[in-house]
PDB file of C-alpha atoms in Angstrom:
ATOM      1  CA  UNK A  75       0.303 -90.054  12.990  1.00  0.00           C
ATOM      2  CA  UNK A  76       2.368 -93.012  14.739  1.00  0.00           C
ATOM      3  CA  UNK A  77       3.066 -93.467  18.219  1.00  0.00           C
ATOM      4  CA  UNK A  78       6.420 -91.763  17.443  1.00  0.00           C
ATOM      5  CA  UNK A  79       7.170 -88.215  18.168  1.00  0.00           C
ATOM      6  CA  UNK A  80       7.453 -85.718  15.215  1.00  0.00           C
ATOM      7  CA  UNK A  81      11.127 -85.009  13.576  1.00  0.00           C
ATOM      8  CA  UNK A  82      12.442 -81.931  13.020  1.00  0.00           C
ATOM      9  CA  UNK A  83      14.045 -81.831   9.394  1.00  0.00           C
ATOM     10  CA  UNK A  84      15.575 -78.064   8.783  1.00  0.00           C
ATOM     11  CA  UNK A  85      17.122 -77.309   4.826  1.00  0.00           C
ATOM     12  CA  UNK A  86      19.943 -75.203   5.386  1.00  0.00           C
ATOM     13  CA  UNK A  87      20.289 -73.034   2.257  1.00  0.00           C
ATOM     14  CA  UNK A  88      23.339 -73.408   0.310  1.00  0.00           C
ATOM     15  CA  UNK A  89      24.417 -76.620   3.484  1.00  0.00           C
ATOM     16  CA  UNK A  90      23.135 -80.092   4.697  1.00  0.00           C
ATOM     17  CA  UNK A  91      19.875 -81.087   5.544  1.00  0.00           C
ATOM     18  CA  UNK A  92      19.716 -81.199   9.350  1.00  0.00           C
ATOM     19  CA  UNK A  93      17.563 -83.832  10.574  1.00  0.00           C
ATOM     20  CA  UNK A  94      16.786 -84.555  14.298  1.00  0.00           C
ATOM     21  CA  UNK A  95      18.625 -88.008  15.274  1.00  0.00           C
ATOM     22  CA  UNK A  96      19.364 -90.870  15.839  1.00  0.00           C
ATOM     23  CA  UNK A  97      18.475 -91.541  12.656  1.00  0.00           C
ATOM     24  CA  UNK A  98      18.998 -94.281  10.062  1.00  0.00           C
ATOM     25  CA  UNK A  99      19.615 -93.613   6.228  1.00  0.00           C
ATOM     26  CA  UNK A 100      19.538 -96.196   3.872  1.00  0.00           C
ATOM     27  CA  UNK A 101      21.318 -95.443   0.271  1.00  0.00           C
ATOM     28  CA  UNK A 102      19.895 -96.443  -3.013  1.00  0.00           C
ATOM     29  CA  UNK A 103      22.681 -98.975  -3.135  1.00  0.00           C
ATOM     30  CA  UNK A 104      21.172-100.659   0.075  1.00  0.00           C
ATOM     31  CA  UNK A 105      23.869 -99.794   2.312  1.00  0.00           C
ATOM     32  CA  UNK A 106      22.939 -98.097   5.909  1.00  0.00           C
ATOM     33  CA  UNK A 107      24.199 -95.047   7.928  1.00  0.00           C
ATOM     34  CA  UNK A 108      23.409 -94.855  11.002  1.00  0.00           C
ATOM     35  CA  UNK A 109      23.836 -92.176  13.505  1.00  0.00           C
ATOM     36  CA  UNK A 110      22.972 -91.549  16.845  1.00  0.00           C
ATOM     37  CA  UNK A 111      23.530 -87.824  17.512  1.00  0.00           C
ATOM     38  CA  UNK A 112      21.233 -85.349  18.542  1.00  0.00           C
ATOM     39  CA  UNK A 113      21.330 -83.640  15.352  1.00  0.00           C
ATOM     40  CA  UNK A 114      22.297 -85.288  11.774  1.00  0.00           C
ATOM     41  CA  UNK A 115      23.568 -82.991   9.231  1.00  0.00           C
ATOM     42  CA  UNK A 116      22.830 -84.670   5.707  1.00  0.00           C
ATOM     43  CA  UNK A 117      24.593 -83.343   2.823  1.00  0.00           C
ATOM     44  CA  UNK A 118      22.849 -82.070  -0.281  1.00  0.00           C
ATOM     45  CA  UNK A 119      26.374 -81.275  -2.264  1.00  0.00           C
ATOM     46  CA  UNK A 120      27.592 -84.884  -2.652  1.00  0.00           C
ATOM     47  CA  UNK A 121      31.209 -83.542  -1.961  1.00  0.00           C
ATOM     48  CA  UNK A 122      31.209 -84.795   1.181  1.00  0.00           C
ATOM     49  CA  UNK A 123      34.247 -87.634   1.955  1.00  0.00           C
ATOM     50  CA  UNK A 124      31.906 -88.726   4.708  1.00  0.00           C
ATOM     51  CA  UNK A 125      28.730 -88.911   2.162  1.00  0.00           C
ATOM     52  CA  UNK A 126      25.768 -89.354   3.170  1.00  0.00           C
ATOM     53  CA  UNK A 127      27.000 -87.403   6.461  1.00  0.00           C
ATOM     54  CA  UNK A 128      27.816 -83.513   5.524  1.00  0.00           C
ATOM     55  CA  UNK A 129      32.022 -82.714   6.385  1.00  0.00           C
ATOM     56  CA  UNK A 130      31.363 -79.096   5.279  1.00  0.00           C
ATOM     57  CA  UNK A 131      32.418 -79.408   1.987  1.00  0.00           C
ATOM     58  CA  UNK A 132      30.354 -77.189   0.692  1.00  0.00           C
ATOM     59  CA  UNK A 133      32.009 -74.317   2.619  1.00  0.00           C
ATOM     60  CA  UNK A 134      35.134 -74.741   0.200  1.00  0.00           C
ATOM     61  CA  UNK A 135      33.189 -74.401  -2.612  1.00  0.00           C
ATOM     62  CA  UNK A 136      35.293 -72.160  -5.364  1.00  0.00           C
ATOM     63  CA  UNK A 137      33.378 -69.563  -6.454  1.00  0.00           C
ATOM     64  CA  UNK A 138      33.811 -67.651 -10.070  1.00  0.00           C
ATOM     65  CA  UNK A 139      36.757 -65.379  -9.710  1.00  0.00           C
ATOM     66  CA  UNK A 140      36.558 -61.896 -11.332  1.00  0.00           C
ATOM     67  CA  UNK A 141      39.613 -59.302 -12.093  1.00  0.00           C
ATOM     68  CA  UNK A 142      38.358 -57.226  -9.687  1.00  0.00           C
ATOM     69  CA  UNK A 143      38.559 -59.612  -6.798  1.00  0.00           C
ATOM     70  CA  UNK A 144      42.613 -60.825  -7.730  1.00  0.00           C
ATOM     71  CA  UNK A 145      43.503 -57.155  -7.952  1.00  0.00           C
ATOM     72  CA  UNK A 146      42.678 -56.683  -4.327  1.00  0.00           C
ATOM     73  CA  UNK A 147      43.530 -59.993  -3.141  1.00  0.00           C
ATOM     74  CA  UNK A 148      47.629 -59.899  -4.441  1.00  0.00           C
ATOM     75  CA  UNK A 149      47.341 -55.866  -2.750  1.00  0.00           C
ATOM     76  CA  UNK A 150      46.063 -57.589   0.459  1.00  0.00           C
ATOM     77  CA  UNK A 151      49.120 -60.000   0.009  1.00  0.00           C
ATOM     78  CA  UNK A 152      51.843 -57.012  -0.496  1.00  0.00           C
ATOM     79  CA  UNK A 153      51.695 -57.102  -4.244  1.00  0.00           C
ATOM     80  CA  UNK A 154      52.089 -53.391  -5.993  1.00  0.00           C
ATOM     81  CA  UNK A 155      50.070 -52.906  -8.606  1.00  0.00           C
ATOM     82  CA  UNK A 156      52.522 -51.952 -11.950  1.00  0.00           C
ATOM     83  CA  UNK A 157      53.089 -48.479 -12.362  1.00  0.00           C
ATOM     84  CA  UNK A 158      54.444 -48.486 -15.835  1.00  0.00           C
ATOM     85  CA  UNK A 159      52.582 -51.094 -18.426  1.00  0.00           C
ATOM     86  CA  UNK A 160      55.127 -50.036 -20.738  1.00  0.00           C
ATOM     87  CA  UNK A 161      57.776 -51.712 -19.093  1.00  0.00           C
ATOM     88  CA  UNK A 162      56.560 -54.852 -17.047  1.00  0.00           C
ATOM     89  CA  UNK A 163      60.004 -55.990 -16.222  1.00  0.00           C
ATOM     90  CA  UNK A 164      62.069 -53.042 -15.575  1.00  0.00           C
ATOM     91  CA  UNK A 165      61.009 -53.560 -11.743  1.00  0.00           C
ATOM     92  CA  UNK A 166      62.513 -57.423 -12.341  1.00  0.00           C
ATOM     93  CA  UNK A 167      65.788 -55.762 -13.946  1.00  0.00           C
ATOM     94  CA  UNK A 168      66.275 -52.789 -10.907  1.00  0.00           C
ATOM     95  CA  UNK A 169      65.520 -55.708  -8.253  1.00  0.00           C
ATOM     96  CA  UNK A 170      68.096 -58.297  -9.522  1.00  0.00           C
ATOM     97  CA  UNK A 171      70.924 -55.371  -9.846  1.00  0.00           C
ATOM     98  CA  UNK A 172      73.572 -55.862  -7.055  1.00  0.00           C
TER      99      UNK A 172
END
């Protein structure tokens, strides 16, 4: 090896790729990043408004939704479940009386 000391790079699964700094990243277009922190998160997702730097992005990822998981999330809101499929709005009607 060089003269310089060894870098730490640490793939976070699912997250950036966290690289000791200051570093300098140069893009495939030719532009250059630079940063000087301590530690450099790079991001892997390309959602990132800050790309090549991570923003967490990938934390807001949507994932696939299932009936299962909107049943209990309009209950954890104060939805009711319907008591009576027969009638879906007869609980619209009785609310709307004076």
């Amino acid at each position: 090896m060089t003269d310089r000391a060894t870098r730490v790079v640490r793939v976070v699964p699912n997250g950036p790729v966290m690289v000791e700094g200051p570093v300098c990243i140069e893009l495939p277009d030719g532009a250059v990043v630079e940063s000087d922190r301590f530690m450099v998160a790079i991001c892997t997702c390309r959602r990132s408004k800050n790309y090549p730097l991570c923003d967490t992005s990938h934390r807001r990822r949507q994932k696939p939704s299932s009936e299962g998981s909107d049943r209990s999330a309009g209950q954890a809101n104060g939805a009711q479940p319907a008591q009576n499929s027969a009638a879906p709005n007869s609980a619209a009607q009785d609310s709307a009386a004076p």
